């Protein structure tokens, strides 16, 4: 029985505590929040915890910290500046060093030039 871990007021364990699988909807672990594109609003204490008996020996307990989804923050979206930088970097990788065209595909590093210029460019450099 895991009723010993049911402590919604946190009287016994310090923070609201629920048995495994019995936490109220809206409480998630940091990992679950991350998967949903959120993160706990650090720095913050966890809002609750899960507690369950270690399945390995039946002795000792394990805990997982929980955070309210509505108190978490959405991860910072990529800024337009970051997007522009990414675009510039991509453009640079697709620009032929020989003819200077953006050829629309990533220039093979060993060629350093587009596939049109590649063979002659490599000859010229050799
Ligand atoms: Zn070229």
PDB file of C-alpha atoms and ligand atoms in Angstrom:
ATOM      1  CA  UNK A   1       0.000   0.000   0.000  1.00  0.00           C
ATOM      2  CA  UNK A   2       1.328   3.382  -0.890  1.00  0.00           C
ATOM      3  CA  UNK A   3      -1.176   5.397   1.142  1.00  0.00           C
ATOM      4  CA  UNK A   4       1.693   6.316   3.440  1.00  0.00           C
ATOM      5  CA  UNK A   5       2.983   8.530   0.633  1.00  0.00           C
ATOM      6  CA  UNK A   6      -0.253  10.454   0.289  1.00  0.00           C
ATOM      7  CA  UNK A   7       0.451  13.802   1.920  1.00  0.00           C
ATOM      8  CA  UNK A   8      -1.197  16.551  -0.149  1.00  0.00           C
ATOM      9  CA  UNK A   9      -0.599  19.178   2.507  1.00  0.00           C
ATOM     10  CA  UNK A  10       3.073  18.390   2.911  1.00  0.00           C
ATOM     11  CA  UNK A  11       2.573  17.957   6.627  1.00  0.00           C
ATOM     12  CA  UNK A  12       4.671  14.833   6.832  1.00  0.00           C
ATOM     13  CA  UNK A  13       7.212  15.298   4.030  1.00  0.00           C
ATOM     14  CA  UNK A  14       7.561  19.070   3.861  1.00  0.00           C
ATOM     15  CA  UNK A  15       6.053  19.460   0.388  1.00  0.00           C
ATOM     16  CA  UNK A  16       2.859  17.991  -1.054  1.00  0.00           C
ATOM     17  CA  UNK A  17       3.544  14.347  -1.705  1.00  0.00           C
ATOM     18  CA  UNK A  18       1.661  11.825  -3.776  1.00  0.00           C
ATOM     19  CA  UNK A  19       2.074   8.138  -4.418  1.00  0.00           C
ATOM     20  CA  UNK A  20       3.314   7.111  -7.832  1.00  0.00           C
ATOM     21  CA  UNK A  21       0.672   7.699 -10.534  1.00  0.00           C
ATOM     22  CA  UNK A  22      -1.619   9.533  -8.121  1.00  0.00           C
ATOM     23  CA  UNK A  23      -0.357  13.088  -8.540  1.00  0.00           C
ATOM     24  CA  UNK A  24      -3.037  15.601  -9.567  1.00  0.00           C
ATOM     25  CA  UNK A  25      -3.273  16.569 -13.209  1.00  0.00           C
ATOM     26  CA  UNK A  26      -1.078  19.530 -13.987  1.00  0.00           C
ATOM     27  CA  UNK A  27       1.922  18.416 -11.993  1.00  0.00           C
ATOM     28  CA  UNK A  28       4.851  17.242 -14.082  1.00  0.00           C
ATOM     29  CA  UNK A  29       8.479  16.394 -13.651  1.00  0.00           C
ATOM     30  CA  UNK A  30      11.033  18.784 -15.123  1.00  0.00           C
ATOM     31  CA  UNK A  31      11.716  16.209 -17.838  1.00  0.00           C
ATOM     32  CA  UNK A  32       8.069  16.046 -18.822  1.00  0.00           C
ATOM     33  CA  UNK A  33       7.869  19.849 -18.927  1.00  0.00           C
ATOM     34  CA  UNK A  34      10.922  19.928 -21.169  1.00  0.00           C
ATOM     35  CA  UNK A  35       9.304  17.485 -23.579  1.00  0.00           C
ATOM     36  CA  UNK A  36       6.340  19.835 -23.822  1.00  0.00           C
ATOM     37  CA  UNK A  37       8.529  22.867 -24.507  1.00  0.00           C
ATOM     38  CA  UNK A  38       8.353  24.258 -21.018  1.00  0.00           C
ATOM     39  CA  UNK A  39      10.675  24.374 -18.076  1.00  0.00           C
ATOM     40  CA  UNK A  40      10.190  25.001 -14.377  1.00  0.00           C
ATOM     41  CA  UNK A  41      10.446  28.692 -13.547  1.00  0.00           C
ATOM     42  CA  UNK A  42      13.847  28.406 -11.902  1.00  0.00           C
ATOM     43  CA  UNK A  43      14.895  29.305  -9.358  1.00  0.00           C
ATOM     44  CA  UNK A  44      11.979  27.694  -7.660  1.00  0.00           C
ATOM     45  CA  UNK A  45      11.348  24.979  -5.165  1.00  0.00           C
ATOM     46  CA  UNK A  46       9.459  21.999  -6.505  1.00  0.00           C
ATOM     47  CA  UNK A  47       5.716  22.243  -5.916  1.00  0.00           C
ATOM     48  CA  UNK A  48       5.264  18.625  -4.973  1.00  0.00           C
ATOM     49  CA  UNK A  49       6.892  15.255  -5.212  1.00  0.00           C
ATOM     50  CA  UNK A  50       6.094  11.714  -6.093  1.00  0.00           C
ATOM     51  CA  UNK A  51       7.176   9.105  -3.637  1.00  0.00           C
ATOM     52  CA  UNK A  52       7.247   5.398  -4.124  1.00  0.00           C
ATOM     53  CA  UNK A  53       8.940   2.367  -2.692  1.00  0.00           C
ATOM     54  CA  UNK A  54      12.095   1.320  -4.408  1.00  0.00           C
ATOM     55  CA  UNK A  55      11.179  -1.726  -6.444  1.00  0.00           C
ATOM     56  CA  UNK A  56      14.656  -3.150  -6.087  1.00  0.00           C
ATOM     57  CA  UNK A  57      14.591  -4.170  -2.480  1.00  0.00           C
ATOM     58  CA  UNK A  58      11.326  -3.032  -1.071  1.00  0.00           C
ATOM     59  CA  UNK A  59      13.292  -0.880   1.280  1.00  0.00           C
ATOM     60  CA  UNK A  60      13.830   2.786   0.935  1.00  0.00           C
ATOM     61  CA  UNK A  61      11.802   5.239  -1.047  1.00  0.00           C
ATOM     62  CA  UNK A  62      12.348   7.072  -4.274  1.00  0.00           C
ATOM     63  CA  UNK A  63      11.105  10.536  -5.079  1.00  0.00           C
ATOM     64  CA  UNK A  64      10.582  12.608  -8.208  1.00  0.00           C
ATOM     65  CA  UNK A  65      10.145  16.352  -7.964  1.00  0.00           C
ATOM     66  CA  UNK A  66       7.048  17.843  -9.566  1.00  0.00           C
ATOM     67  CA  UNK A  67       6.205  21.292 -10.866  1.00  0.00           C
ATOM     68  CA  UNK A  68       2.889  22.878 -11.783  1.00  0.00           C
ATOM     69  CA  UNK A  69       2.637  23.299 -15.523  1.00  0.00           C
ATOM     70  CA  UNK A  70       0.811  26.619 -15.167  1.00  0.00           C
ATOM     71  CA  UNK A  71       3.712  28.018 -13.119  1.00  0.00           C
ATOM     72  CA  UNK A  72       6.323  26.919 -15.614  1.00  0.00           C
ATOM     73  CA  UNK A  73       7.608  29.094 -18.399  1.00  0.00           C
ATOM     74  CA  UNK A  74       7.783  28.436 -22.092  1.00  0.00           C
ATOM     75  CA  UNK A  75      11.317  27.979 -23.265  1.00  0.00           C
ATOM     76  CA  UNK A  76      12.694  31.080 -24.903  1.00  0.00           C
ATOM     77  CA  UNK A  77      11.775  30.957 -28.570  1.00  0.00           C
ATOM     78  CA  UNK A  78      14.502  31.444 -31.114  1.00  0.00           C
ATOM     79  CA  UNK A  79      14.925  35.162 -31.745  1.00  0.00           C
ATOM     80  CA  UNK A  80      14.840  36.682 -35.208  1.00  0.00           C
ATOM     81  CA  UNK A  81      18.479  37.613 -34.694  1.00  0.00           C
ATOM     82  CA  UNK A  82      19.365  33.990 -34.058  1.00  0.00           C
ATOM     83  CA  UNK A  83      17.343  32.958 -37.107  1.00  0.00           C
ATOM     84  CA  UNK A  84      19.123  35.521 -39.271  1.00  0.00           C
ATOM     85  CA  UNK A  85      22.483  34.292 -38.021  1.00  0.00           C
ATOM     86  CA  UNK A  86      21.469  30.732 -38.793  1.00  0.00           C
ATOM     87  CA  UNK A  87      20.370  31.770 -42.262  1.00  0.00           C
ATOM     88  CA  UNK A  88      23.633  33.583 -42.906  1.00  0.00           C
ATOM     89  CA  UNK A  89      25.591  30.563 -41.765  1.00  0.00           C
ATOM     90  CA  UNK A  90      23.551  28.320 -44.035  1.00  0.00           C
ATOM     91  CA  UNK A  91      23.949  30.717 -46.943  1.00  0.00           C
ATOM     92  CA  UNK A  92      27.696  30.775 -46.404  1.00  0.00           C
ATOM     93  CA  UNK A  93      27.803  26.991 -46.537  1.00  0.00           C
ATOM     94  CA  UNK A  94      25.890  27.046 -49.825  1.00  0.00           C
ATOM     95  CA  UNK A  95      27.947  29.761 -51.484  1.00  0.00           C
ATOM     96  CA  UNK A  96      30.582  28.660 -53.924  1.00  0.00           C
ATOM     97  CA  UNK A  97      34.013  30.087 -53.129  1.00  0.00           C
ATOM     98  CA  UNK A  98      34.843  30.113 -56.830  1.00  0.00           C
ATOM     99  CA  UNK A  99      31.836  31.554 -58.665  1.00  0.00           C
ATOM    100  CA  UNK A 100      30.277  33.158 -55.578  1.00  0.00           C
ATOM    101  CA  UNK A 101      26.803  31.819 -56.360  1.00  0.00           C
ATOM    102  CA  UNK A 102      24.482  30.534 -53.661  1.00  0.00           C
ATOM    103  CA  UNK A 103      23.878  27.190 -55.297  1.00  0.00           C
ATOM    104  CA  UNK A 104      21.114  26.073 -52.912  1.00  0.00           C
ATOM    105  CA  UNK A 105      22.951  23.069 -51.554  1.00  0.00           C
ATOM    106  CA  UNK A 106      25.784  22.725 -49.071  1.00  0.00           C
ATOM    107  CA  UNK A 107      29.131  23.031 -50.808  1.00  0.00           C
ATOM    108  CA  UNK A 108      31.180  19.858 -50.298  1.00  0.00           C
ATOM    109  CA  UNK A 109      33.940  20.818 -47.894  1.00  0.00           C
ATOM    110  CA  UNK A 110      36.610  18.899 -49.762  1.00  0.00           C
ATOM    111  CA  UNK A 111      35.754  20.728 -52.977  1.00  0.00           C
ATOM    112  CA  UNK A 112      35.221  24.191 -51.505  1.00  0.00           C
ATOM    113  CA  UNK A 113      33.308  25.021 -54.660  1.00  0.00           C
ATOM    114  CA  UNK A 114      30.014  24.147 -56.292  1.00  0.00           C
ATOM    115  CA  UNK A 115      29.754  21.011 -58.374  1.00  0.00           C
ATOM    116  CA  UNK A 116      30.003  23.090 -61.568  1.00  0.00           C
ATOM    117  CA  UNK A 117      33.226  24.765 -60.478  1.00  0.00           C
ATOM    118  CA  UNK A 118      34.500  21.968 -58.270  1.00  0.00           C
ATOM    119  CA  UNK A 119      36.712  20.082 -60.707  1.00  0.00           C
ATOM    120  CA  UNK A 120      38.357  23.183 -62.188  1.00  0.00           C
ATOM    121  CA  UNK A 121      38.524  24.983 -58.838  1.00  0.00           C
ATOM    122  CA  UNK A 122      40.379  22.080 -57.307  1.00  0.00           C
ATOM    123  CA  UNK A 123      42.760  21.962 -60.275  1.00  0.00           C
ATOM    124  CA  UNK A 124      43.440  25.692 -59.954  1.00  0.00           C
ATOM    125  CA  UNK A 125      44.124  25.351 -56.240  1.00  0.00           C
ATOM    126  CA  UNK A 126      46.447  22.379 -56.691  1.00  0.00           C
TER     127      UNK A 126
HETATM  128 ZN1  LIG B   1      30.803  27.645 -58.408  1.00  0.00          ZN
END
